[in-house]
Each structure stands twice: as C-alpha cells, then as structure tokens.
Amino acid sequence: MIGSFSRRAWMRAALALAVVAAGLLPVPAVAQQAPGTTAGTTPGARATVARLNEAILSLMREAAGRESARARLQRFLPVMLDTFDLEAALRVAAAPYFDQSAEPEKRQALDAFARRSAAQYVDRFDSYDGQRLEIVGERPAPRGMLLVDTDLVRAGKAPVRLSYLLRPEGDRWRILDVLAKGTVSQLATQRSEFQNTLRGGGLAALTRDLNSNADRILGGA
C-alpha cells in the first residue's frame, strides 16, 4: 500500500502537469467566485462529473445488455464532448505540435482524439454487476481548478477512486484530466504516449494512430 507521504508525492507530481497545462492554455476570465460556486460548494463542477458518471453507468448496463461497442460509443461520445475539455487536453498532450499545426489538421486530430478517448471508455466499462459511482468530495487544485473525487463502488471489493480535475470555462466547469486511483494522471500518460509519434510524423501521424487505435478497440463491431 502506498504510504501517505508517497501518495501526497504522487498527487503533487500528477498535479504538476495540470499547472503546466494551465500555463499552456488561455487563462479563462472568471469572476471572483468560480462558476457554479455557492457557500463554499461547487455544484456546477459536481453536475459535470455526475453527468459523466451516469453516462459511464449506462455504458456498463448497455454492455451487459449485449449492445455493440459502436452503438455504445455513439451514445457516449456526445456526453464526453460536453463534459471534457478535449481541445485543451489535446493541446497539452500534443504540445507543441498542436499549436503549430494548421486549423484543418487540428480539427482532424481533435476528432480522432475524441473518438479514441470515447472508445477507451467503451472498452474499460464493459460489464455491469450492480456497480455505483458516488461523488465523495471536492478539493481545490492549482490555478483556480478543482478536483472532484468519485468512487466506483463494487460489491465485495474495495472502491476505486477516480479524481476529476476540472477547469472553469465561462459559466461552467469541464474536465481536463482524470487521476486514476487518485494519483495516475490520464493527461500525463497521454503526453508520454504521443511524443514518439509526434516527433516522427507530427500531428497528422498522431491522428492516424488515434483512429487506428479506436478501430482496434472497437474491433470492427
């Protein structure tokens, strides 16, 4: 088991990328009070995570009902596009290549990134046995961001912690990163995963890889 000091160190390392991300992205113009914040709570951020949680549970139930992977992806993708700031995430994960590319190339890469990201959720949440997703708390994060903690509750097993890093955008909150087990940054993993492809062939090569990976996950379903 990771000790409390090690867990804090992992969290700091994961959040360090979020600080970098915030520096790479335009700083949103926000009021003194963050969007959806009242009396020390952030219902707007929790509503974003709650919507994603319900979509994940739907993915699991649909898989148990023998729905095809492609059908499940088509239903899940709009929720992912609404709850995640995928353009901001890709700008960080594919830096500096994303910002150096032409707009049509950026759009193709973003479409492929969204499709691959949604396909990964379809692949990971592929069975249902009464699991629940419960929002258990929230914490401030660097540069005005927020962490909302969710537990995946499973019968007879320890819950799995998913911590969502949200960034204010206008009058709403959107997810920039996910920390699996509270420590493993999805955005840091993607940045590491993408770099060799980007160095070898730029954003166009990454787009091809993301689409190919999504096709493999969906398995021709």
PDB file of C-alpha atoms in Angstrom:
ATOM      1  CA  MET A   1       0.000   0.000   0.000  1.00  0.00           C
ATOM      2  CA  ILE A   2       1.248   3.485  -0.836  1.00  0.00           C
ATOM      3  CA  GLY A   3       2.010   5.404   2.326  1.00  0.00           C
ATOM      4  CA  SER A   4       0.541   8.815   2.996  1.00  0.00           C
ATOM      5  CA  PHE A   5       3.782  10.611   2.107  1.00  0.00           C
ATOM      6  CA  SER A   6       4.154   8.684  -1.143  1.00  0.00           C
ATOM      7  CA  ARG A   7       0.526   9.281  -2.027  1.00  0.00           C
ATOM      8  CA  ARG A   8       0.957  13.010  -1.490  1.00  0.00           C
ATOM      9  CA  ALA A   9       4.104  12.947  -3.634  1.00  0.00           C
ATOM     10  CA  TRP A  10       2.255  11.146  -6.441  1.00  0.00           C
ATOM     11  CA  MET A  11      -0.570  13.658  -6.230  1.00  0.00           C
ATOM     12  CA  ARG A  12       1.845  16.576  -6.430  1.00  0.00           C
ATOM     13  CA  ALA A  13       3.523  15.015  -9.461  1.00  0.00           C
ATOM     14  CA  ALA A  14       0.189  14.478 -11.199  1.00  0.00           C
ATOM     15  CA  LEU A  15      -0.980  17.991 -10.452  1.00  0.00           C
ATOM     16  CA  ALA A  16       2.317  19.444 -11.686  1.00  0.00           C
ATOM     17  CA  LEU A  17       1.192  18.627 -15.220  1.00  0.00           C
ATOM     18  CA  ALA A  18      -2.083  20.395 -14.560  1.00  0.00           C
ATOM     19  CA  VAL A  19      -0.141  23.513 -13.614  1.00  0.00           C
ATOM     20  CA  VAL A  20       1.805  23.213 -16.864  1.00  0.00           C
ATOM     21  CA  ALA A  21      -1.480  22.677 -18.692  1.00  0.00           C
ATOM     22  CA  ALA A  22      -2.942  25.823 -17.220  1.00  0.00           C
ATOM     23  CA  GLY A  23       0.127  27.738 -18.355  1.00  0.00           C
ATOM     24  CA  LEU A  24      -0.201  26.421 -21.910  1.00  0.00           C
ATOM     25  CA  LEU A  25      -3.876  27.275 -22.165  1.00  0.00           C
ATOM     26  CA  PRO A  26      -5.606  30.651 -22.200  1.00  0.00           C
ATOM     27  CA  VAL A  27      -6.475  31.676 -18.655  1.00  0.00           C
ATOM     28  CA  PRO A  28     -10.272  31.978 -18.504  1.00  0.00           C
ATOM     29  CA  ALA A  29     -11.734  35.257 -17.413  1.00  0.00           C
ATOM     30  CA  VAL A  30     -13.608  34.299 -14.258  1.00  0.00           C
ATOM     31  CA  ALA A  31     -15.377  36.310 -11.635  1.00  0.00           C
ATOM     32  CA  GLN A  32     -14.162  36.361  -8.038  1.00  0.00           C
ATOM     33  CA  GLN A  33     -16.484  33.455  -7.377  1.00  0.00           C
ATOM     34  CA  ALA A  34     -15.914  30.435  -9.629  1.00  0.00           C
ATOM     35  CA  PRO A  35     -18.801  29.321 -11.885  1.00  0.00           C
ATOM     36  CA  GLY A  36     -21.474  27.370 -10.069  1.00  0.00           C
ATOM     37  CA  THR A  37     -19.974  28.105  -6.646  1.00  0.00           C
ATOM     38  CA  THR A  38     -22.152  28.942  -3.686  1.00  0.00           C
ATOM     39  CA  ALA A  39     -21.401  28.897   0.028  1.00  0.00           C
ATOM     40  CA  GLY A  40     -18.122  27.009  -0.403  1.00  0.00           C
ATOM     41  CA  THR A  41     -19.516  24.352  -2.728  1.00  0.00           C
ATOM     42  CA  THR A  42     -19.247  23.888  -6.494  1.00  0.00           C
ATOM     43  CA  PRO A  43     -22.482  22.308  -7.726  1.00  0.00           C
ATOM     44  CA  GLY A  44     -21.582  23.192 -11.327  1.00  0.00           C
ATOM     45  CA  ALA A  45     -18.443  21.054 -11.172  1.00  0.00           C
ATOM     46  CA  ARG A  46     -20.292  18.245  -9.427  1.00  0.00           C
ATOM     47  CA  ALA A  47     -23.044  18.369 -12.059  1.00  0.00           C
ATOM     48  CA  THR A  48     -20.441  17.866 -14.802  1.00  0.00           C
ATOM     49  CA  VAL A  49     -18.995  14.824 -13.046  1.00  0.00           C
ATOM     50  CA  ALA A  50     -22.471  13.478 -12.206  1.00  0.00           C
ATOM     51  CA  ARG A  51     -23.453  13.607 -15.881  1.00  0.00           C
ATOM     52  CA  LEU A  52     -20.309  11.713 -16.861  1.00  0.00           C
ATOM     53  CA  ASN A  53     -20.869   9.161 -14.078  1.00  0.00           C
ATOM     54  CA  GLU A  54     -24.383   8.430 -15.318  1.00  0.00           C
ATOM     55  CA  ALA A  55     -23.109   8.009 -18.880  1.00  0.00           C
ATOM     56  CA  ILE A  56     -20.446   5.558 -17.646  1.00  0.00           C
ATOM     57  CA  LEU A  57     -23.062   3.518 -15.784  1.00  0.00           C
ATOM     58  CA  SER A  58     -25.157   3.493 -18.964  1.00  0.00           C
ATOM     59  CA  LEU A  59     -22.134   2.156 -20.867  1.00  0.00           C
ATOM     60  CA  MET A  60     -21.831  -0.674 -18.364  1.00  0.00           C
ATOM     61  CA  ARG A  61     -25.532  -1.539 -18.429  1.00  0.00           C
ATOM     62  CA  GLU A  62     -25.616  -1.455 -22.242  1.00  0.00           C
ATOM     63  CA  ALA A  63     -22.638  -3.835 -22.392  1.00  0.00           C
ATOM     64  CA  ALA A  64     -24.472  -6.222 -20.084  1.00  0.00           C
ATOM     65  CA  GLY A  65     -27.432  -5.974 -22.474  1.00  0.00           C
ATOM     66  CA  ARG A  66     -25.226  -7.028 -25.422  1.00  0.00           C
ATOM     67  CA  GLU A  67     -25.208  -3.609 -27.093  1.00  0.00           C
ATOM     68  CA  SER A  68     -22.453  -3.365 -29.723  1.00  0.00           C
ATOM     69  CA  ALA A  69     -19.349  -1.338 -28.956  1.00  0.00           C
ATOM     70  CA  ARG A  70     -20.054   1.040 -31.830  1.00  0.00           C
ATOM     71  CA  ALA A  71     -23.619   1.685 -30.671  1.00  0.00           C
ATOM     72  CA  ARG A  72     -22.401   2.374 -27.145  1.00  0.00           C
ATOM     73  CA  LEU A  73     -19.733   4.743 -28.462  1.00  0.00           C
ATOM     74  CA  GLN A  74     -22.292   6.713 -30.484  1.00  0.00           C
ATOM     75  CA  ARG A  75     -24.345   7.321 -27.341  1.00  0.00           C
ATOM     76  CA  PHE A  76     -21.370   8.084 -25.098  1.00  0.00           C
ATOM     77  CA  LEU A  77     -19.401  10.395 -27.396  1.00  0.00           C
ATOM     78  CA  PRO A  78     -21.746  13.435 -27.107  1.00  0.00           C
ATOM     79  CA  VAL A  79     -21.502  13.276 -23.313  1.00  0.00           C
ATOM     80  CA  MET A  80     -17.712  13.122 -23.482  1.00  0.00           C
ATOM     81  CA  LEU A  81     -17.599  16.097 -25.853  1.00  0.00           C
ATOM     82  CA  ASP A  82     -19.782  18.100 -23.454  1.00  0.00           C
ATOM     83  CA  THR A  83     -18.142  17.188 -20.130  1.00  0.00           C
ATOM     84  CA  PHE A  84     -14.461  17.085 -21.171  1.00  0.00           C
ATOM     85  CA  ASP A  85     -12.386  19.961 -22.499  1.00  0.00           C
ATOM     86  CA  LEU A  86     -10.803  17.695 -25.097  1.00  0.00           C
ATOM     87  CA  GLU A  87      -9.241  20.511 -27.104  1.00  0.00           C
ATOM     88  CA  ALA A  88      -7.450  21.800 -24.009  1.00  0.00           C
ATOM     89  CA  ALA A  89      -6.309  18.280 -23.129  1.00  0.00           C
ATOM     90  CA  LEU A  90      -5.003  17.604 -26.636  1.00  0.00           C
ATOM     91  CA  ARG A  91      -3.236  20.966 -26.723  1.00  0.00           C
ATOM     92  CA  VAL A  92      -1.270  19.841 -23.662  1.00  0.00           C
ATOM     93  CA  ALA A  93      -0.804  16.186 -24.625  1.00  0.00           C
ATOM     94  CA  ALA A  94       0.381  17.093 -28.153  1.00  0.00           C
ATOM     95  CA  ALA A  95       2.357  20.243 -27.284  1.00  0.00           C
ATOM     96  CA  PRO A  96       3.902  21.996 -29.085  1.00  0.00           C
ATOM     97  CA  TYR A  97       2.784  20.254 -32.290  1.00  0.00           C
ATOM     98  CA  PHE A  98      -0.922  21.006 -31.887  1.00  0.00           C
ATOM     99  CA  ASP A  99      -0.490  24.783 -31.743  1.00  0.00           C
ATOM    100  CA  GLN A 100       1.989  24.712 -34.631  1.00  0.00           C
ATOM    101  CA  SER A 101      -0.456  22.942 -36.985  1.00  0.00           C
ATOM    102  CA  ALA A 102      -2.994  24.357 -39.441  1.00  0.00           C
ATOM    103  CA  GLU A 103      -6.640  24.533 -38.372  1.00  0.00           C
ATOM    104  CA  PRO A 104      -7.882  21.647 -40.590  1.00  0.00           C
ATOM    105  CA  GLU A 105      -5.156  19.392 -39.186  1.00  0.00           C
ATOM    106  CA  LYS A 106      -6.067  20.418 -35.631  1.00  0.00           C
ATOM    107  CA  ARG A 107      -9.743  19.588 -36.263  1.00  0.00           C
ATOM    108  CA  GLN A 108      -8.911  16.158 -37.676  1.00  0.00           C
ATOM    109  CA  ALA A 109      -6.650  15.422 -34.697  1.00  0.00           C
ATOM    110  CA  LEU A 110      -9.302  16.573 -32.226  1.00  0.00           C
ATOM    111  CA  ASP A 111     -11.963  14.381 -33.870  1.00  0.00           C
ATOM    112  CA  ALA A 112      -9.624  11.384 -33.714  1.00  0.00           C
ATOM    113  CA  PHE A 113      -8.687  12.144 -30.093  1.00  0.00           C
ATOM    114  CA  ALA A 114     -12.359  12.355 -29.097  1.00  0.00           C
ATOM    115  CA  ARG A 115     -13.158   9.096 -30.888  1.00  0.00           C
ATOM    116  CA  ARG A 116     -10.215   7.237 -29.341  1.00  0.00           C
ATOM    117  CA  SER A 117     -10.961   8.646 -25.871  1.00  0.00           C
ATOM    118  CA  ALA A 118     -14.608   7.563 -26.064  1.00  0.00           C
ATOM    119  CA  ALA A 119     -13.591   4.140 -27.389  1.00  0.00           C
ATOM    120  CA  GLN A 120     -11.322   3.660 -24.363  1.00  0.00           C
ATOM    121  CA  TYR A 121     -14.271   4.251 -22.030  1.00  0.00           C
ATOM    122  CA  VAL A 122     -16.371   1.776 -24.031  1.00  0.00           C
ATOM    123  CA  ASP A 123     -13.567  -0.763 -23.653  1.00  0.00           C
ATOM    124  CA  ARG A 124     -12.929  -0.208 -19.949  1.00  0.00           C
ATOM    125  CA  PHE A 125     -16.539  -0.132 -18.777  1.00  0.00           C
ATOM    126  CA  ASP A 126     -17.766  -3.271 -20.490  1.00  0.00           C
ATOM    127  CA  SER A 127     -19.738  -5.133 -17.817  1.00  0.00           C
ATOM    128  CA  TYR A 128     -22.274  -4.401 -15.105  1.00  0.00           C
ATOM    129  CA  ASP A 129     -22.806  -6.139 -11.770  1.00  0.00           C
ATOM    130  CA  GLY A 130     -24.552  -3.518  -9.679  1.00  0.00           C
ATOM    131  CA  GLN A 131     -21.640  -1.063  -9.512  1.00  0.00           C
ATOM    132  CA  ARG A 132     -22.246   2.528  -8.407  1.00  0.00           C
ATOM    133  CA  LEU A 133     -20.375   5.769  -8.976  1.00  0.00           C
ATOM    134  CA  GLU A 134     -20.526   8.091  -5.979  1.00  0.00           C
ATOM    135  CA  ILE A 135     -19.164  11.635  -5.723  1.00  0.00           C
ATOM    136  CA  VAL A 136     -17.425  11.705  -2.348  1.00  0.00           C
ATOM    137  CA  GLY A 137     -15.798  15.136  -2.170  1.00  0.00           C
ATOM    138  CA  GLU A 138     -14.009  18.010  -3.824  1.00  0.00           C
ATOM    139  CA  ARG A 139     -10.715  19.821  -3.285  1.00  0.00           C
ATOM    140  CA  PRO A 140      -9.129  22.982  -4.649  1.00  0.00           C
ATOM    141  CA  ALA A 141      -6.399  22.462  -7.239  1.00  0.00           C
ATOM    142  CA  PRO A 142      -3.778  24.867  -8.633  1.00  0.00           C
ATOM    143  CA  ARG A 143      -4.694  27.955 -10.655  1.00  0.00           C
ATOM    144  CA  GLY A 144      -8.389  28.014  -9.843  1.00  0.00           C
ATOM    145  CA  MET A 145      -9.062  24.422 -10.866  1.00  0.00           C
ATOM    146  CA  LEU A 146     -10.914  21.840  -8.809  1.00  0.00           C
ATOM    147  CA  LEU A 147     -10.652  18.120  -8.060  1.00  0.00           C
ATOM    148  CA  VAL A 148     -13.905  16.201  -7.693  1.00  0.00           C
ATOM    149  CA  ASP A 149     -13.451  12.718  -6.209  1.00  0.00           C
ATOM    150  CA  THR A 150     -15.646   9.816  -7.305  1.00  0.00           C
ATOM    151  CA  ASP A 151     -15.618   6.232  -6.033  1.00  0.00           C
ATOM    152  CA  LEU A 152     -16.505   3.271  -8.225  1.00  0.00           C
ATOM    153  CA  VAL A 153     -18.240   1.067  -5.660  1.00  0.00           C
ATOM    154  CA  ARG A 154     -18.180  -2.681  -6.335  1.00  0.00           C
ATOM    155  CA  ALA A 155     -19.794  -5.438  -4.269  1.00  0.00           C
ATOM    156  CA  GLY A 156     -17.254  -7.282  -2.152  1.00  0.00           C
ATOM    157  CA  LYS A 157     -14.307  -5.196  -3.391  1.00  0.00           C
ATOM    158  CA  ALA A 158     -12.564  -2.026  -2.362  1.00  0.00           C
ATOM    159  CA  PRO A 159     -13.842   1.067  -4.178  1.00  0.00           C
ATOM    160  CA  VAL A 160     -11.736   2.527  -6.990  1.00  0.00           C
ATOM    161  CA  ARG A 161     -11.062   6.260  -6.680  1.00  0.00           C
ATOM    162  CA  LEU A 162     -11.336   8.469  -9.780  1.00  0.00           C
ATOM    163  CA  SER A 163     -10.401  12.122  -9.256  1.00  0.00           C
ATOM    164  CA  TYR A 164     -11.558  14.530 -11.957  1.00  0.00           C
ATOM    165  CA  LEU A 165      -9.583  17.723 -12.497  1.00  0.00           C
ATOM    166  CA  LEU A 166     -11.961  20.431 -13.726  1.00  0.00           C
ATOM    167  CA  ARG A 167     -11.190  23.800 -15.228  1.00  0.00           C
ATOM    168  CA  PRO A 168     -13.619  26.739 -15.255  1.00  0.00           C
ATOM    169  CA  GLU A 169     -14.810  27.740 -18.708  1.00  0.00           C
ATOM    170  CA  GLY A 170     -17.139  30.692 -18.799  1.00  0.00           C
ATOM    171  CA  ASP A 171     -20.134  29.825 -16.640  1.00  0.00           C
ATOM    172  CA  ARG A 172     -19.403  26.094 -16.443  1.00  0.00           C
ATOM    173  CA  TRP A 173     -16.791  23.513 -15.483  1.00  0.00           C
ATOM    174  CA  ARG A 174     -15.214  20.959 -17.842  1.00  0.00           C
ATOM    175  CA  ILE A 175     -12.879  18.049 -17.159  1.00  0.00           C
ATOM    176  CA  LEU A 176      -9.228  18.482 -18.138  1.00  0.00           C
ATOM    177  CA  ASP A 177      -7.718  15.358 -16.561  1.00  0.00           C
ATOM    178  CA  VAL A 178      -8.602  12.176 -14.683  1.00  0.00           C
ATOM    179  CA  LEU A 179      -6.440  10.766 -11.887  1.00  0.00           C
ATOM    180  CA  ALA A 180      -6.986   7.004 -11.616  1.00  0.00           C
ATOM    181  CA  LYS A 181      -6.733   5.758  -8.032  1.00  0.00           C
ATOM    182  CA  GLY A 182      -6.254   9.415  -7.129  1.00  0.00           C
ATOM    183  CA  THR A 183      -2.691   9.521  -8.491  1.00  0.00           C
ATOM    184  CA  VAL A 184      -2.231   8.317 -12.097  1.00  0.00           C
ATOM    185  CA  SER A 185      -2.771  11.237 -14.483  1.00  0.00           C
ATOM    186  CA  GLN A 186      -4.521  10.342 -17.737  1.00  0.00           C
ATOM    187  CA  LEU A 187      -3.154  13.523 -19.327  1.00  0.00           C
ATOM    188  CA  ALA A 188       0.432  12.740 -18.291  1.00  0.00           C
ATOM    189  CA  THR A 189       0.034   9.209 -19.674  1.00  0.00           C
ATOM    190  CA  GLN A 190      -1.276  10.540 -22.986  1.00  0.00           C
ATOM    191  CA  ARG A 191       1.519  13.088 -23.292  1.00  0.00           C
ATOM    192  CA  SER A 192       4.118  10.356 -22.779  1.00  0.00           C
ATOM    193  CA  GLU A 193       2.302   8.017 -25.184  1.00  0.00           C
ATOM    194  CA  PHE A 194       2.042  10.578 -28.000  1.00  0.00           C
ATOM    195  CA  GLN A 195       5.555  12.029 -28.065  1.00  0.00           C
ATOM    196  CA  ASN A 196       7.335   9.435 -30.236  1.00  0.00           C
ATOM    197  CA  THR A 197       4.597   9.580 -32.870  1.00  0.00           C
ATOM    198  CA  LEU A 198       4.584  13.376 -32.865  1.00  0.00           C
ATOM    199  CA  ARG A 199       8.351  13.584 -33.204  1.00  0.00           C
ATOM    200  CA  GLY A 200       8.298  11.097 -36.068  1.00  0.00           C
ATOM    201  CA  GLY A 201       5.386  12.434 -38.112  1.00  0.00           C
ATOM    202  CA  GLY A 202       3.758  15.404 -36.439  1.00  0.00           C
ATOM    203  CA  LEU A 203       0.066  15.857 -35.743  1.00  0.00           C
ATOM    204  CA  ALA A 204      -1.036  14.028 -38.912  1.00  0.00           C
ATOM    205  CA  ALA A 205       0.754  10.870 -37.749  1.00  0.00           C
ATOM    206  CA  LEU A 206      -0.886  11.136 -34.337  1.00  0.00           C
ATOM    207  CA  THR A 207      -4.307  11.463 -35.986  1.00  0.00           C
ATOM    208  CA  ARG A 208      -3.727   8.250 -37.941  1.00  0.00           C
ATOM    209  CA  ASP A 209      -2.577   6.430 -34.819  1.00  0.00           C
ATOM    210  CA  LEU A 210      -5.560   7.593 -32.757  1.00  0.00           C
ATOM    211  CA  ASN A 211      -8.047   6.478 -35.404  1.00  0.00           C
ATOM    212  CA  SER A 212      -6.284   3.129 -35.831  1.00  0.00           C
ATOM    213  CA  ASN A 213      -6.296   2.597 -32.079  1.00  0.00           C
ATOM    214  CA  ALA A 214     -10.014   3.389 -31.878  1.00  0.00           C
ATOM    215  CA  ASP A 215     -10.676   0.898 -34.696  1.00  0.00           C
ATOM    216  CA  ARG A 216      -8.718  -1.806 -32.834  1.00  0.00           C
ATOM    217  CA  ILE A 217     -10.641  -1.137 -29.619  1.00  0.00           C
ATOM    218  CA  LEU A 218     -13.983  -1.320 -31.386  1.00  0.00           C
ATOM    219  CA  GLY A 219     -12.852  -4.487 -33.112  1.00  0.00           C
ATOM    220  CA  GLY A 220     -14.970  -3.963 -36.183  1.00  0.00           C
ATOM    221  CA  ALA A 221     -18.107  -4.140 -34.052  1.00  0.00           C
TER     222      ALA A 221
END
